[in-house]
Structures are given as structure tokens and as C-alpha cells.
mmCIF file of C-alpha atoms and ligand atoms in Angstrom:
data_model
loop_
_atom_site.group_PDB
_atom_site.id
_atom_site.type_symbol
_atom_site.label_atom_id
_atom_site.label_comp_id
_atom_site.label_asym_id
_atom_site.label_seq_id
_atom_site.Cartn_x
_atom_site.Cartn_y
_atom_site.Cartn_z
ATOM 1 C CA MET A 1 0.000 0.000 0.000
ATOM 2 C CA LEU A 2 2.854 2.370 0.792
ATOM 3 C CA ALA A 3 4.563 1.628 -2.537
ATOM 4 C CA ALA A 4 1.280 2.182 -4.388
ATOM 5 C CA ARG A 5 0.658 5.418 -2.516
ATOM 6 C CA TRP A 6 4.152 6.789 -3.357
ATOM 7 C CA PRO A 7 5.126 5.136 -6.666
ATOM 8 C CA ALA A 8 8.252 7.308 -7.063
ATOM 9 C CA ALA A 9 9.610 6.393 -3.614
ATOM 10 C CA ARG A 10 12.225 3.749 -2.843
ATOM 11 C CA VAL A 11 10.410 1.466 -0.378
ATOM 12 C CA THR A 12 12.165 -1.083 1.836
ATOM 13 C CA GLY A 13 10.225 -3.720 3.789
ATOM 14 C CA LEU A 14 12.103 -5.089 6.811
ATOM 15 C CA ASP A 15 11.339 -8.116 8.988
ATOM 16 C CA THR A 16 13.435 -10.705 10.834
ATOM 17 C CA SER A 17 11.221 -13.541 9.569
ATOM 18 C CA PRO A 18 11.840 -15.007 6.084
ATOM 19 C CA GLU A 19 8.303 -16.512 6.136
ATOM 20 C CA MET A 20 6.767 -13.093 6.781
ATOM 21 C CA LEU A 21 8.823 -11.515 4.001
ATOM 22 C CA GLN A 22 7.708 -14.230 1.610
ATOM 23 C CA ARG A 23 4.065 -13.702 2.539
ATOM 24 C CA ALA A 24 4.435 -9.934 2.157
ATOM 25 C CA GLY A 25 5.000 -10.135 -1.583
ATOM 26 C CA GLY A 26 7.607 -10.399 -4.279
ATOM 27 C CA ALA A 27 9.634 -7.944 -6.321
ATOM 28 C CA GLU A 28 6.546 -6.996 -8.341
ATOM 29 C CA SER A 29 5.186 -5.220 -5.250
ATOM 30 C CA GLY A 30 7.734 -2.428 -5.862
ATOM 31 C CA VAL A 31 9.248 -3.051 -2.427
ATOM 32 C CA ALA A 32 12.827 -4.141 -1.643
ATOM 33 C CA TRP A 33 12.295 -6.836 1.002
ATOM 34 C CA VAL A 34 15.125 -7.114 3.518
ATOM 35 C CA GLN A 35 15.603 -9.680 6.265
ATOM 36 C CA GLY A 36 16.986 -7.843 9.263
ATOM 37 C CA ASP A 37 16.521 -6.591 12.811
ATOM 38 C CA ILE A 38 14.916 -3.180 13.323
ATOM 39 C CA ALA A 39 17.242 -2.635 16.296
ATOM 40 C CA ASP A 40 20.285 -2.275 14.047
ATOM 41 C CA TRP A 41 18.662 -1.232 10.782
ATOM 42 C CA ASP A 42 20.322 1.593 8.859
ATOM 43 C CA PRO A 43 18.257 3.087 6.011
ATOM 44 C CA GLY A 44 21.462 4.230 4.272
ATOM 45 C CA GLU A 45 20.028 7.692 3.645
ATOM 46 C CA PRO A 46 17.607 9.829 5.671
ATOM 47 C CA ALA A 47 14.090 8.363 5.372
ATOM 48 C CA GLY A 48 10.938 10.227 4.346
ATOM 49 C CA LEU A 49 8.774 7.768 6.276
ATOM 50 C CA VAL A 50 9.446 5.053 8.824
ATOM 51 C CA PHE A 51 6.279 2.969 9.229
ATOM 52 C CA ALA A 52 6.188 0.164 11.805
ATOM 53 C CA ASN A 53 3.011 -1.819 12.382
ATOM 54 C CA ALA A 54 2.712 -4.242 15.317
ATOM 55 C CA SER A 55 6.435 -4.977 15.386
ATOM 56 C CA LEU A 56 8.365 -2.656 17.720
ATOM 57 C CA HIS A 57 7.008 -4.362 20.862
ATOM 58 C CA TRP A 58 9.284 -7.286 19.945
ATOM 59 C CA VAL A 59 12.339 -5.019 20.176
ATOM 60 C CA ASP A 60 13.959 -4.308 23.567
ATOM 61 C CA ASP A 61 15.222 -0.971 24.848
ATOM 62 C CA HIS A 62 12.814 1.623 23.497
ATOM 63 C CA ASP A 63 14.990 4.294 25.172
ATOM 64 C CA ALA A 64 17.531 3.587 22.434
ATOM 65 C CA LEU A 65 15.208 2.491 19.615
ATOM 66 C CA PHE A 66 12.845 5.475 19.375
ATOM 67 C CA PRO A 67 15.536 8.203 19.321
ATOM 68 C CA ALA A 68 17.403 6.163 16.670
ATOM 69 C CA LEU A 69 14.263 5.846 14.505
ATOM 70 C CA ALA A 70 13.553 9.594 14.849
ATOM 71 C CA GLU A 71 17.139 10.382 13.889
ATOM 72 C CA ALA A 72 16.855 8.143 10.806
ATOM 73 C CA LEU A 73 14.303 10.619 9.374
ATOM 74 C CA ALA A 74 14.991 13.371 6.849
ATOM 75 C CA PRO A 75 13.849 16.874 7.857
ATOM 76 C CA GLY A 76 10.041 16.820 7.573
ATOM 77 C CA GLY A 77 10.100 13.003 7.547
ATOM 78 C CA VAL A 78 7.515 11.048 9.511
ATOM 79 C CA LEU A 79 7.701 8.171 11.989
ATOM 80 C CA ALA A 80 4.380 6.291 12.118
ATOM 81 C CA VAL A 81 4.085 3.468 14.634
ATOM 82 C CA GLN A 82 1.397 1.189 16.021
ATOM 83 C CA MET A 83 2.094 -1.127 18.951
ATOM 84 C CA PRO A 84 -0.165 -3.350 21.057
ATOM 85 C CA ARG A 85 -0.526 -2.209 24.666
ATOM 86 C CA ASN A 86 -2.783 -4.812 26.218
ATOM 87 C CA PHE A 87 -0.257 -6.076 28.726
ATOM 88 C CA ASP A 88 -2.287 -5.165 31.842
ATOM 89 C CA GLU A 89 -5.468 -6.860 30.621
ATOM 90 C CA PRO A 90 -6.481 -10.417 31.641
ATOM 91 C CA SER A 91 -5.345 -11.783 28.248
ATOM 92 C CA HIS A 92 -1.728 -10.982 29.145
ATOM 93 C CA ARG A 93 -1.833 -10.940 32.970
ATOM 94 C CA VAL A 94 -3.179 -14.492 33.113
ATOM 95 C CA LEU A 95 -0.464 -15.650 30.730
ATOM 96 C CA GLY A 96 2.118 -14.459 33.263
ATOM 97 C CA GLU A 97 0.206 -15.974 36.191
ATOM 98 C CA VAL A 98 0.154 -19.424 34.558
ATOM 99 C CA ALA A 99 3.850 -19.097 33.636
ATOM 100 C CA GLU A 100 4.643 -18.543 37.323
ATOM 101 C CA ARG A 101 2.914 -21.753 38.462
ATOM 102 C CA PRO A 102 5.405 -24.309 39.892
ATOM 103 C CA ARG A 103 4.989 -26.618 36.885
ATOM 104 C CA TRP A 104 6.201 -23.919 34.449
ATOM 105 C CA ALA A 105 8.155 -21.335 36.439
ATOM 106 C CA ASP A 106 11.650 -22.675 35.793
ATOM 107 C CA ARG A 107 11.147 -22.565 32.019
ATOM 108 C CA VAL A 108 8.883 -19.564 31.350
ATOM 109 C CA GLY A 109 8.456 -17.801 34.706
ATOM 110 C CA HIS A 110 10.968 -15.185 33.588
ATOM 111 C CA ARG A 111 8.538 -14.148 30.846
ATOM 112 C CA ALA A 112 5.795 -13.157 33.328
ATOM 113 C CA GLY A 113 5.423 -9.402 33.608
ATOM 114 C CA TRP A 114 6.550 -8.793 30.017
ATOM 115 C CA ARG A 115 5.645 -5.144 29.344
ATOM 116 C CA PRO A 116 7.543 -4.133 26.229
ATOM 117 C CA VAL A 117 5.436 -1.044 25.513
ATOM 118 C CA ASP A 118 5.502 1.866 27.951
ATOM 119 C CA PRO A 119 2.752 4.417 28.681
ATOM 120 C CA PRO A 120 2.322 7.111 25.993
ATOM 121 C CA ASP A 121 4.212 9.831 27.904
ATOM 122 C CA ALA A 122 7.427 7.756 27.701
ATOM 123 C CA TYR A 123 7.251 7.924 23.886
ATOM 124 C CA PHE A 124 6.605 11.658 24.023
ATOM 125 C CA GLY A 125 9.788 11.992 26.091
ATOM 126 C CA ARG A 126 11.796 9.985 23.549
ATOM 127 C CA LEU A 127 10.447 11.713 20.443
ATOM 128 C CA ALA A 128 9.655 15.324 21.363
ATOM 129 C CA PRO A 129 13.310 16.465 21.740
ATOM 130 C CA ARG A 130 14.024 15.245 18.185
ATOM 131 C CA CYS A 131 10.748 15.979 16.371
ATOM 132 C CA ALA A 132 8.739 19.072 15.436
ATOM 133 C CA THR A 133 5.407 17.405 16.244
ATOM 134 C CA VAL A 134 4.391 14.284 18.143
ATOM 135 C CA ASP A 135 0.829 12.908 18.034
ATOM 136 C CA LEU A 136 -0.001 10.037 20.379
ATOM 137 C CA TRP A 137 -3.258 8.212 20.904
ATOM 138 C CA GLU A 138 -4.677 4.899 22.013
ATOM 139 C CA THR A 139 -7.631 2.970 20.645
ATOM 140 C CA VAL A 140 -9.347 -0.021 22.248
ATOM 141 C CA TYR A 141 -10.606 -2.337 19.507
ATOM 142 C CA TYR A 142 -13.555 -4.520 20.511
ATOM 143 C CA GLN A 143 -12.667 -7.500 18.371
ATOM 144 C CA VAL A 144 -15.484 -9.980 17.725
ATOM 145 C CA LEU A 145 -13.979 -13.467 17.915
ATOM 146 C CA HIS A 146 -15.544 -16.815 17.142
ATOM 147 C CA GLY A 147 -14.954 -20.359 18.354
ATOM 148 C CA GLU A 148 -14.040 -22.001 21.630
ATOM 149 C CA ASP A 149 -11.531 -20.208 23.893
ATOM 150 C CA ALA A 150 -11.431 -17.493 21.265
ATOM 151 C CA ALA A 151 -9.402 -14.997 23.324
ATOM 152 C CA ALA A 152 -6.765 -17.594 24.244
ATOM 153 C CA GLU A 153 -6.576 -18.758 20.631
ATOM 154 C CA TRP A 154 -6.001 -15.154 19.529
ATOM 155 C CA VAL A 155 -3.190 -14.650 22.072
ATOM 156 C CA LYS A 156 -1.622 -17.964 20.981
ATOM 157 C CA GLY A 157 -0.525 -16.323 17.724
ATOM 158 C CA ALA A 158 0.827 -13.209 19.442
ATOM 159 C CA ALA A 159 2.056 -12.647 23.023
ATOM 160 C CA ALA A 160 1.929 -16.363 23.919
ATOM 161 C CA ARG A 161 4.280 -17.395 21.141
ATOM 162 C CA PRO A 162 7.585 -17.022 23.036
ATOM 163 C CA PHE A 163 6.133 -19.023 25.968
ATOM 164 C CA LEU A 164 4.945 -21.828 23.678
ATOM 165 C CA ASP A 165 8.198 -21.860 21.693
ATOM 166 C CA ASP A 166 10.207 -22.223 24.931
ATOM 167 C CA LEU A 167 8.076 -25.167 26.071
ATOM 168 C CA GLY A 168 8.347 -27.334 22.960
ATOM 169 C CA ASP A 169 6.417 -30.608 23.509
ATOM 170 C CA ASP A 170 4.776 -29.211 26.660
ATOM 171 C CA ALA A 171 3.300 -26.209 24.839
ATOM 172 C CA GLY A 172 -0.097 -27.928 24.457
ATOM 173 C CA ALA A 173 -0.390 -28.631 28.195
ATOM 174 C CA PHE A 174 0.602 -25.046 29.050
ATOM 175 C CA PHE A 175 -1.884 -23.636 26.569
ATOM 176 C CA ALA A 176 -4.693 -25.807 27.982
ATOM 177 C CA GLU A 177 -4.020 -24.387 31.490
ATOM 178 C CA TYR A 178 -3.892 -20.851 30.113
ATOM 179 C CA ALA A 179 -7.142 -21.250 28.144
ATOM 180 C CA ALA A 180 -8.928 -22.650 31.234
ATOM 181 C CA ALA A 181 -7.675 -19.792 33.434
ATOM 182 C CA LEU A 182 -8.704 -17.189 30.861
ATOM 183 C CA ARG A 183 -12.202 -18.568 30.202
ATOM 184 C CA PRO A 184 -13.982 -16.693 33.043
ATOM 185 C CA HIS A 185 -12.522 -13.368 31.855
ATOM 186 C CA TYR A 186 -13.921 -13.534 28.308
ATOM 187 C CA PRO A 187 -17.260 -15.391 28.407
ATOM 188 C CA PRO A 188 -18.995 -15.782 25.035
ATOM 189 C CA GLY A 189 -22.149 -13.715 24.485
ATOM 190 C CA PRO A 190 -25.631 -15.085 23.684
ATOM 191 C CA ASP A 191 -24.738 -15.513 19.981
ATOM 192 C CA GLY A 192 -21.603 -17.513 20.870
ATOM 193 C CA SER A 193 -19.140 -14.818 19.819
ATOM 194 C CA THR A 194 -16.546 -13.352 22.217
ATOM 195 C CA LEU A 195 -15.850 -9.625 22.524
ATOM 196 C CA PHE A 196 -12.122 -9.193 23.046
ATOM 197 C CA PRO A 197 -11.080 -5.623 23.903
ATOM 198 C CA PHE A 198 -7.548 -4.888 22.729
ATOM 199 C CA ARG A 199 -5.652 -1.631 23.323
ATOM 200 C CA ARG A 200 -3.183 -0.251 20.788
ATOM 201 C CA LEU A 201 -0.868 2.765 21.006
ATOM 202 C CA PHE A 202 -0.226 4.957 17.964
ATOM 203 C CA ALA A 203 2.537 7.520 17.478
ATOM 204 C CA ILE A 204 3.065 9.864 14.549
ATOM 205 C CA ALA A 205 6.083 12.139 14.831
ATOM 206 C CA THR A 206 7.378 14.618 12.258
ATOM 207 C CA ARG A 207 11.075 15.501 12.226
HETATM 208 C C1 SAM B 301 2.335 -8.970 14.238
HETATM 209 S S1 SAM B 301 3.583 -9.126 13.013
HETATM 210 C C2 SAM B 301 3.329 -7.659 12.053
HETATM 211 C C3 SAM B 301 3.876 -7.797 10.670
HETATM 212 C C4 SAM B 301 3.697 -6.596 9.731
HETATM 213 N N1 SAM B 301 4.437 -5.448 10.222
HETATM 214 C C5 SAM B 301 2.250 -6.275 9.548
HETATM 215 O O1 SAM B 301 1.822 -5.183 9.904
HETATM 216 O O2 SAM B 301 1.518 -7.122 9.038
HETATM 217 C C6 SAM B 301 5.074 -8.772 13.909
HETATM 218 C C7 SAM B 301 6.308 -8.915 13.049
HETATM 219 O O3 SAM B 301 7.454 -8.366 13.711
HETATM 220 C C8 SAM B 301 8.580 -9.090 13.253
HETATM 221 N N2 SAM B 301 9.716 -8.787 14.144
HETATM 222 C C9 SAM B 301 9.877 -9.186 15.434
HETATM 223 N N3 SAM B 301 11.030 -8.695 15.934
HETATM 224 C C10 SAM B 301 11.604 -7.972 14.941
HETATM 225 C C11 SAM B 301 12.807 -7.225 14.849
HETATM 226 N N4 SAM B 301 13.652 -7.132 15.890
HETATM 227 N N5 SAM B 301 13.114 -6.626 13.670
HETATM 228 C C12 SAM B 301 12.253 -6.734 12.607
HETATM 229 N N6 SAM B 301 11.092 -7.404 12.650
HETATM 230 C C13 SAM B 301 10.770 -8.029 13.789
HETATM 231 C C14 SAM B 301 8.092 -10.521 13.286
HETATM 232 O O4 SAM B 301 8.908 -11.380 12.519
HETATM 233 C C15 SAM B 301 6.671 -10.362 12.726
HETATM 234 O O5 SAM B 301 6.622 -10.555 11.344
#
């Protein structure tokens, strides 16, 4: 979409995952796909736009990352970021609580309390000294999910992934405990669907 919106621009698509890059599209998309880590990415020349959707929460040390991304911009360039910030909700709290149970603590207990995204004012502090404008906002999306243990199944593909990867053959047993513990927090409605509120933080900063 970005390449179509700015056909004259040189657009680079970055991700650590080869599978994700393959899914994103081939050379015909007009994008140069690069496998790499955002934490040490160098655009080579000042960027007109740095756009990061649902990815920066996987990168540690936002005190270093956000100033570096702002400084990668050309004058008038824009940093546009969306990150999940649902870490204090039952979906994520319960994940940590199950990880701290005696059966799991030695392998995934250290992952409890994972809060990779700070409150909005922390991002203002990182961006405002380097940018002419900083817009921040949060939106809670009331996602309508279907199926059994719909909230747990949704988290399985996101925040739960590192826990499940660490546990290998025991991932199924851990997930079953997590789904059972989460059930009372997200009961299905009369039509069988589950409303799953999910908070996301947005930042748009202009250099
Ligand atoms: C929820 S997906 C979002 C993918 C894509 N940005 C989108 O909007 O559809 C999160 C992505 O972040 C990637 N990722 C995680 N850590 C990363 C890092 N340090 N550098 C670059 N990409 C990373 C993952 O491989 C994954 O594809």
C-alpha cells in the first residue's frame, strides 16, 4: 500500500522472519524486502517515512530504539508506529500468572510481567526532543472473535508465542491451562461470539 501510494519512492520492507517476508509479496510489489533486525537497521540515507506496524514491541530498549528511529528521518520526515498495549489486561496478565505456576516457572516464569510497551508519555519523552510534532493516541478495539476459547486462541498467535516456543512438547499442556484460566474473563455472548477488547498505542512524529 505504501509503494502504491508513493510510486516514485524507494520502499524497503524489513522483517526478521523469512516466512513473513515471503508472505508480504515479491519484487513486483515495488518493495525491496530485507531480512533484518529493526534494532540495528540503517536506512542508508535519511528516510521520508518510517512505518512500523505491530512490530516494535518485539524489540527491547525503546529508550535507544525510538531516538534512533527519529534520527533516521529526513527533515520533515515522519515516523508512524502502532504497537499493542494490552499487557495489563487479563489476556496478558493471566499468561504471566500461569507461567509462574510451579509446573512452568523454571522454564517460562521469567517471561511473566513482560511489558515491552511503555505508557504514551514515555514515547513523548523519547520523540519530542528530536521531532517538530508528536501525536499520540490509544484505541481499544472490541474485536469480535468466534470459536471455543477465542481470546486464548487469539493470544496464541501473538504474546503467547515465546512461551509456547520455549516449552516445545509441553506447549499444548501449558496452553490448555492458560485457556482454562482465561475462560472466566472472556465469556462468550448469547450468539456464541466473544468480545475481546484490545488496546493499541499509535505515534506519529514529524522531524
Ligand atoms: C504482528 S507481526 C506484524 C507484521 C507486519 N508489520 C504487519 O503489519 O503485518 C510482527 C512482526 O514483527 C517481526 N519482528 C519481530 N522482531 C523484529 C525485529 N527485531 N526486527 C524486525 N522485525 C521483527 C516478526 O517477525 C513479525 O513478522
